[in-house]
Amino acid sequence: MGKIIAITNQKGGVGKTTTSINLAASFAAMKRNILLLDLDPQGNATVGSGVHKSQIKYSSDQVLCNEVDIKEAVIKTTGGFDLLATHQELIVAEMQLLQLPQREQRLKTILDKIMQKYDYILIDCPPSLSILTVNALVAADSVLIPIQCEYFALEGLSGLLNTVEQIRGTINPKLHIEGLLRTMYDGRNRLALDVSAQLLEHFPERVYRTVIPRNVRLAEAPSHGTAILHYDGKSQGALAYLALAGEILRRSEEKRN
């Protein structure tokens, strides 16, 4: 059975969508069956995966509102992974969800139908604690938190960890922290070094050894509708996300053993 990882941070601009796309592509390059679910109404994971919004036949809003089966809505990407695309209509669906019974568990019920097909399902969450994010946390086995090494990122982290604890204590007892990922890291920056050191001090078992550097090629890749692995596979960004995928797989193996 596959594993569902919600990639989330209530603070925007921390590399959440970049991580979702590039981790999906890196897993796919390692011959894993991957579904990336774009649950952010901005649709950046959709566009960054090479799917133009005007080409979307079925999207996440229709799936969440039971207008179409998820198996019909999933599409193949050039990055080697499957995608449940989205667009701004998800904002309307979000409001409709609030009126539906068992609104927090809609996504879990949907993903239960296709779990056997995938090794990993990655969910790119919106940068807010909305009903969409709650659905992702209820459906997920674990949470991967991208963190930019700056002061305000640490403040936001405590709030997100509290949210995870609340979800685990009320609706989803299996939910746990998959890991904390340092993104847009610049080792020449003293603040980045200090924040990184604090993360390692307070969460020694949760912080990934892999660090995602600031990288121009990594920032360019989404505008070309592709993951960094296929845009510039020798860049520091591509090598970092391959290393992250490898580290996650190794941790999973260690837990099983």
CSV table of C-alpha atoms in Angstrom, one decimal:
chain,number,residue,atom,x,y,z
A,1,MET,CA,0.0,0.0,0.0
A,2,GLY,CA,1.2,3.5,-0.8
A,3,LYS,CA,2.0,6.3,1.5
A,4,ILE,CA,0.4,9.8,1.5
A,5,ILE,CA,2.6,12.8,2.3
A,6,ALA,CA,1.1,16.2,2.7
A,7,ILE,CA,3.7,18.9,1.8
A,8,THR,CA,2.6,22.0,3.7
A,9,ASN,CA,3.6,25.1,5.6
A,10,GLN,CA,1.2,27.9,6.6
A,11,LYS,CA,3.8,30.4,5.5
A,12,GLY,CA,4.0,31.0,1.8
A,13,GLY,CA,7.2,31.3,-0.3
A,14,VAL,CA,9.1,28.5,1.5
A,15,GLY,CA,9.5,26.2,-1.5
A,16,LYS,CA,6.5,24.1,-0.9
A,17,THR,CA,5.3,23.7,-4.5
A,18,THR,CA,8.9,23.4,-5.8
A,19,THR,CA,9.4,20.6,-3.4
A,20,SER,CA,6.2,18.9,-4.4
A,21,ILE,CA,7.0,18.9,-8.1
A,22,ASN,CA,10.7,18.0,-7.8
A,23,LEU,CA,10.2,15.3,-5.2
A,24,ALA,CA,7.5,13.7,-7.4
A,25,ALA,CA,9.9,13.7,-10.4
A,26,SER,CA,12.8,12.4,-8.3
A,27,PHE,CA,10.7,9.5,-6.9
A,28,ALA,CA,9.5,8.8,-10.5
A,29,ALA,CA,13.2,8.7,-11.7
A,30,MET,CA,13.7,6.0,-9.0
A,31,LYS,CA,11.0,3.9,-10.6
A,32,ARG,CA,8.3,4.6,-8.0
A,33,ASN,CA,4.7,5.1,-9.0
A,34,ILE,CA,3.8,8.6,-7.9
A,35,LEU,CA,0.6,10.8,-7.8
A,36,LEU,CA,1.0,14.5,-7.2
A,37,LEU,CA,-2.2,16.1,-6.0
A,38,ASP,CA,-2.4,19.9,-6.5
A,39,LEU,CA,-4.6,21.2,-3.7
A,40,ASP,CA,-3.6,24.8,-4.0
A,41,PRO,CA,-6.2,27.0,-5.9
A,42,GLN,CA,-3.2,28.9,-7.4
A,43,GLY,CA,-2.5,25.8,-9.4
A,44,ASN,CA,1.3,26.4,-9.5
A,45,ALA,CA,2.1,22.6,-9.1
A,46,THR,CA,-0.1,22.0,-12.2
A,47,VAL,CA,1.6,24.6,-14.3
A,48,GLY,CA,5.1,23.7,-13.0
A,49,SER,CA,4.4,20.1,-14.0
A,50,GLY,CA,3.9,21.1,-17.6
A,51,VAL,CA,0.1,21.2,-17.7
A,52,HIS,CA,-1.6,24.3,-19.0
A,53,LYS,CA,-4.8,25.2,-17.1
A,54,SER,CA,-6.7,25.6,-20.3
A,55,GLN,CA,-5.9,21.9,-21.1
A,56,ILE,CA,-7.4,20.5,-17.9
A,57,LYS,CA,-10.5,18.3,-18.6
A,58,TYR,CA,-11.2,17.3,-15.0
A,59,SER,CA,-9.7,18.9,-11.9
A,60,SER,CA,-9.4,18.5,-8.2
A,61,ASP,CA,-12.5,20.6,-7.5
A,62,GLN,CA,-14.7,18.3,-9.5
A,63,VAL,CA,-13.2,15.3,-7.7
A,64,LEU,CA,-13.7,16.7,-4.3
A,65,CYS,CA,-17.3,17.6,-5.0
A,66,ASN,CA,-18.0,14.1,-6.4
A,67,GLU,CA,-18.7,15.3,-9.9
A,68,VAL,CA,-16.1,13.0,-11.5
A,69,ASP,CA,-14.2,9.9,-10.3
A,70,ILE,CA,-10.5,10.6,-9.5
A,71,LYS,CA,-9.4,7.8,-11.9
A,72,GLU,CA,-10.8,9.8,-14.8
A,73,ALA,CA,-9.2,13.0,-13.6
A,74,VAL,CA,-5.6,11.9,-13.1
A,75,ILE,CA,-3.3,12.7,-16.0
A,76,LYS,CA,0.2,11.7,-17.0
A,77,THR,CA,3.0,14.3,-17.0
A,78,THR,CA,6.3,14.5,-18.9
A,79,GLY,CA,8.0,14.3,-15.5
A,80,GLY,CA,7.1,10.6,-15.2
A,81,PHE,CA,4.4,11.0,-12.5
A,82,ASP,CA,0.6,11.3,-12.4
A,83,LEU,CA,-1.1,14.5,-11.6
A,84,LEU,CA,-4.5,15.6,-10.3
A,85,ALA,CA,-4.5,19.1,-11.6
A,86,THR,CA,-6.3,22.2,-10.3
A,87,HIS,CA,-7.3,25.7,-11.2
A,88,GLN,CA,-9.1,28.6,-9.6
A,89,GLU,CA,-12.4,26.8,-9.5
A,90,LEU,CA,-11.1,25.0,-6.5
A,91,ILE,CA,-11.9,28.2,-4.5
A,92,VAL,CA,-15.6,27.7,-5.2
A,93,ALA,CA,-15.3,24.0,-4.3
A,94,GLU,CA,-13.7,25.0,-1.1
A,95,MET,CA,-16.8,27.0,-0.1
A,96,GLN,CA,-19.0,24.1,-1.2
A,97,LEU,CA,-17.1,21.7,0.9
A,98,LEU,CA,-17.9,23.6,4.0
A,99,GLN,CA,-21.6,22.7,3.5
A,100,LEU,CA,-21.1,19.0,3.0
A,101,PRO,CA,-21.3,16.2,5.5
A,102,GLN,CA,-17.9,14.7,6.7
A,103,ARG,CA,-16.2,17.6,5.0
A,104,GLU,CA,-12.9,17.0,6.6
A,105,GLN,CA,-12.7,13.4,5.3
A,106,ARG,CA,-13.7,13.9,1.6
A,107,LEU,CA,-10.2,13.6,0.3
A,108,LYS,CA,-9.4,10.5,2.4
A,109,THR,CA,-12.4,8.7,1.1
A,110,ILE,CA,-11.4,9.6,-2.5
A,111,LEU,CA,-7.7,8.5,-2.1
A,112,ASP,CA,-8.7,5.2,-0.5
A,113,LYS,CA,-9.9,4.1,-3.9
A,114,ILE,CA,-6.5,4.4,-5.6
A,115,MET,CA,-4.0,3.8,-2.8
A,116,GLN,CA,-3.0,0.4,-4.2
A,117,LYS,CA,-1.8,2.0,-7.5
A,118,TYR,CA,0.9,4.3,-6.0
A,119,ASP,CA,4.0,4.0,-3.9
A,120,TYR,CA,3.6,7.7,-2.9
A,121,ILE,CA,0.9,10.3,-3.1
A,122,LEU,CA,2.2,13.8,-2.6
A,123,ILE,CA,-0.2,16.6,-1.7
A,124,ASP,CA,0.8,20.2,-2.5
A,125,CYS,CA,-1.3,22.1,0.1
A,126,PRO,CA,-2.3,25.8,0.1
A,127,PRO,CA,-0.3,28.2,2.3
A,128,SER,CA,-3.1,28.4,4.9
A,129,LEU,CA,-5.1,26.3,7.4
A,130,SER,CA,-8.2,26.0,5.2
A,131,ILE,CA,-10.6,23.1,4.8
A,132,LEU,CA,-8.4,22.0,1.9
A,133,THR,CA,-5.4,21.7,4.1
A,134,VAL,CA,-7.4,20.0,6.8
A,135,ASN,CA,-8.6,17.4,4.2
A,136,ALA,CA,-4.9,16.8,3.2
A,137,LEU,CA,-3.9,16.3,6.9
A,138,VAL,CA,-6.8,14.0,7.5
A,139,ALA,CA,-5.9,11.9,4.4
A,140,ALA,CA,-2.2,11.9,4.9
A,141,ASP,CA,0.1,9.4,6.7
A,142,SER,CA,2.7,12.1,7.3
A,143,VAL,CA,3.6,15.7,6.8
A,144,LEU,CA,6.7,17.1,5.1
A,145,ILE,CA,7.4,20.7,6.1
A,146,PRO,CA,9.6,22.9,3.9
A,147,ILE,CA,11.3,25.6,6.0
A,148,GLN,CA,13.2,28.6,4.7
A,149,CYS,CA,16.0,29.3,7.2
A,150,GLU,CA,14.8,32.7,8.4
A,151,TYR,CA,13.4,34.0,11.7
A,152,PHE,CA,9.7,34.1,10.8
A,153,ALA,CA,9.8,30.5,9.5
A,154,LEU,CA,10.5,29.3,13.0
A,155,GLU,CA,7.5,31.2,14.4
A,156,GLY,CA,5.2,29.6,11.8
A,157,LEU,CA,6.6,26.2,12.5
A,158,SER,CA,5.3,26.0,16.0
A,159,GLY,CA,1.8,26.8,14.8
A,160,LEU,CA,1.9,24.1,12.2
A,161,LEU,CA,3.2,21.5,14.6
A,162,ASN,CA,0.3,22.4,17.0
A,163,THR,CA,-2.2,21.9,14.1
A,164,VAL,CA,-0.7,18.5,13.3
A,165,GLU,CA,-1.1,17.5,16.9
A,166,GLN,CA,-4.7,18.6,16.9
A,167,ILE,CA,-5.5,16.6,13.8
A,168,ARG,CA,-3.7,13.6,15.2
A,169,GLY,CA,-5.6,13.8,18.5
A,170,THR,CA,-9.0,14.2,17.0
A,171,ILE,CA,-9.4,12.7,13.5
A,172,ASN,CA,-6.2,11.1,12.2
A,173,PRO,CA,-4.2,9.2,14.9
A,174,LYS,CA,-1.6,7.9,12.4
A,175,LEU,CA,-0.5,11.3,11.3
A,176,HIS,CA,3.1,12.2,12.0
A,177,ILE,CA,5.9,14.5,10.9
A,178,GLU,CA,7.7,12.9,7.9
A,179,GLY,CA,10.5,15.5,8.2
A,180,LEU,CA,11.6,19.1,8.2
A,181,LEU,CA,13.3,20.3,5.0
A,182,ARG,CA,15.6,23.3,4.9
A,183,THR,CA,15.0,25.1,1.6
A,184,MET,CA,16.5,28.0,-0.3
A,185,TYR,CA,19.5,27.5,1.9
A,186,ASP,CA,22.6,29.8,1.6
A,187,GLY,CA,25.4,28.7,3.8
A,188,ARG,CA,27.1,32.1,3.5
A,189,ASN,CA,24.2,33.7,5.3
A,190,ARG,CA,24.7,33.9,9.1
A,191,LEU,CA,20.9,33.9,9.8
A,192,ALA,CA,20.5,30.8,7.7
A,193,LEU,CA,23.2,29.1,9.7
A,194,ASP,CA,21.7,30.1,13.0
A,195,VAL,CA,18.2,29.0,12.1
A,196,SER,CA,19.5,25.7,10.7
A,197,ALA,CA,21.4,25.1,14.0
A,198,GLN,CA,18.2,25.8,16.0
A,199,LEU,CA,16.2,23.3,13.9
A,200,LEU,CA,18.8,20.6,14.4
A,201,GLU,CA,19.0,21.3,18.1
A,202,HIS,CA,15.2,21.2,18.7
A,203,PHE,CA,14.3,18.5,16.1
A,204,PRO,CA,17.4,16.4,15.7
A,205,GLU,CA,15.4,13.3,14.5
A,206,ARG,CA,13.1,15.2,12.2
A,207,VAL,CA,15.4,17.5,10.1
A,208,TYR,CA,16.5,15.9,6.9
A,209,ARG,CA,20.3,15.8,6.3
A,210,THR,CA,19.5,16.9,2.7
A,211,VAL,CA,19.5,20.7,2.3
A,212,ILE,CA,17.9,22.4,-0.8
A,213,PRO,CA,20.2,25.2,-1.8
A,214,ARG,CA,19.3,28.5,-3.4
A,215,ASN,CA,19.8,27.7,-7.1
A,216,VAL,CA,19.0,29.8,-10.2
A,217,ARG,CA,18.2,26.8,-12.3
A,218,LEU,CA,15.8,25.5,-9.7
A,219,ALA,CA,13.9,28.8,-9.8
A,220,GLU,CA,13.9,28.8,-13.7
A,221,ALA,CA,12.5,25.3,-14.1
A,222,PRO,CA,8.8,26.0,-13.3
A,223,SER,CA,8.6,28.6,-16.1
A,224,HIS,CA,9.5,25.8,-18.5
A,225,GLY,CA,6.8,23.6,-17.1
A,226,THR,CA,9.2,20.9,-15.9
A,227,ALA,CA,11.0,19.6,-12.9
A,228,ILE,CA,14.6,20.6,-12.3
A,229,LEU,CA,15.7,17.0,-13.0
A,230,HIS,CA,14.6,17.3,-16.6
A,231,TYR,CA,15.5,21.0,-17.0
A,232,ASP,CA,19.1,20.7,-15.7
A,233,GLY,CA,19.8,17.3,-14.2
A,234,LYS,CA,23.3,18.2,-13.2
A,235,SER,CA,22.4,21.3,-11.2
A,236,GLN,CA,22.7,21.6,-7.5
A,237,GLY,CA,19.0,21.7,-7.2
A,238,ALA,CA,18.4,18.5,-9.1
A,239,LEU,CA,21.0,16.7,-7.1
A,240,ALA,CA,19.6,17.9,-3.9
A,241,TYR,CA,16.0,16.7,-4.7
A,242,LEU,CA,17.4,13.3,-5.8
A,243,ALA,CA,19.2,13.1,-2.5
A,244,LEU,CA,16.0,14.0,-0.6
A,245,ALA,CA,14.1,11.3,-2.4
A,246,GLY,CA,16.8,8.8,-1.5
A,247,GLU,CA,16.8,9.9,2.1
A,248,ILE,CA,13.1,9.5,2.4
A,249,LEU,CA,13.2,6.0,0.9
A,250,ARG,CA,16.0,5.0,3.3
A,251,ARG,CA,14.1,6.2,6.3
A,252,SER,CA,11.1,4.2,5.2
A,253,GLU,CA,13.2,1.1,4.9
A,254,GLU,CA,14.8,1.6,8.3
A,255,LYS,CA,11.3,2.0,9.9
A,256,ARG,CA,10.1,-1.2,8.3
A,257,ASN,CA,13.1,-3.1,9.5
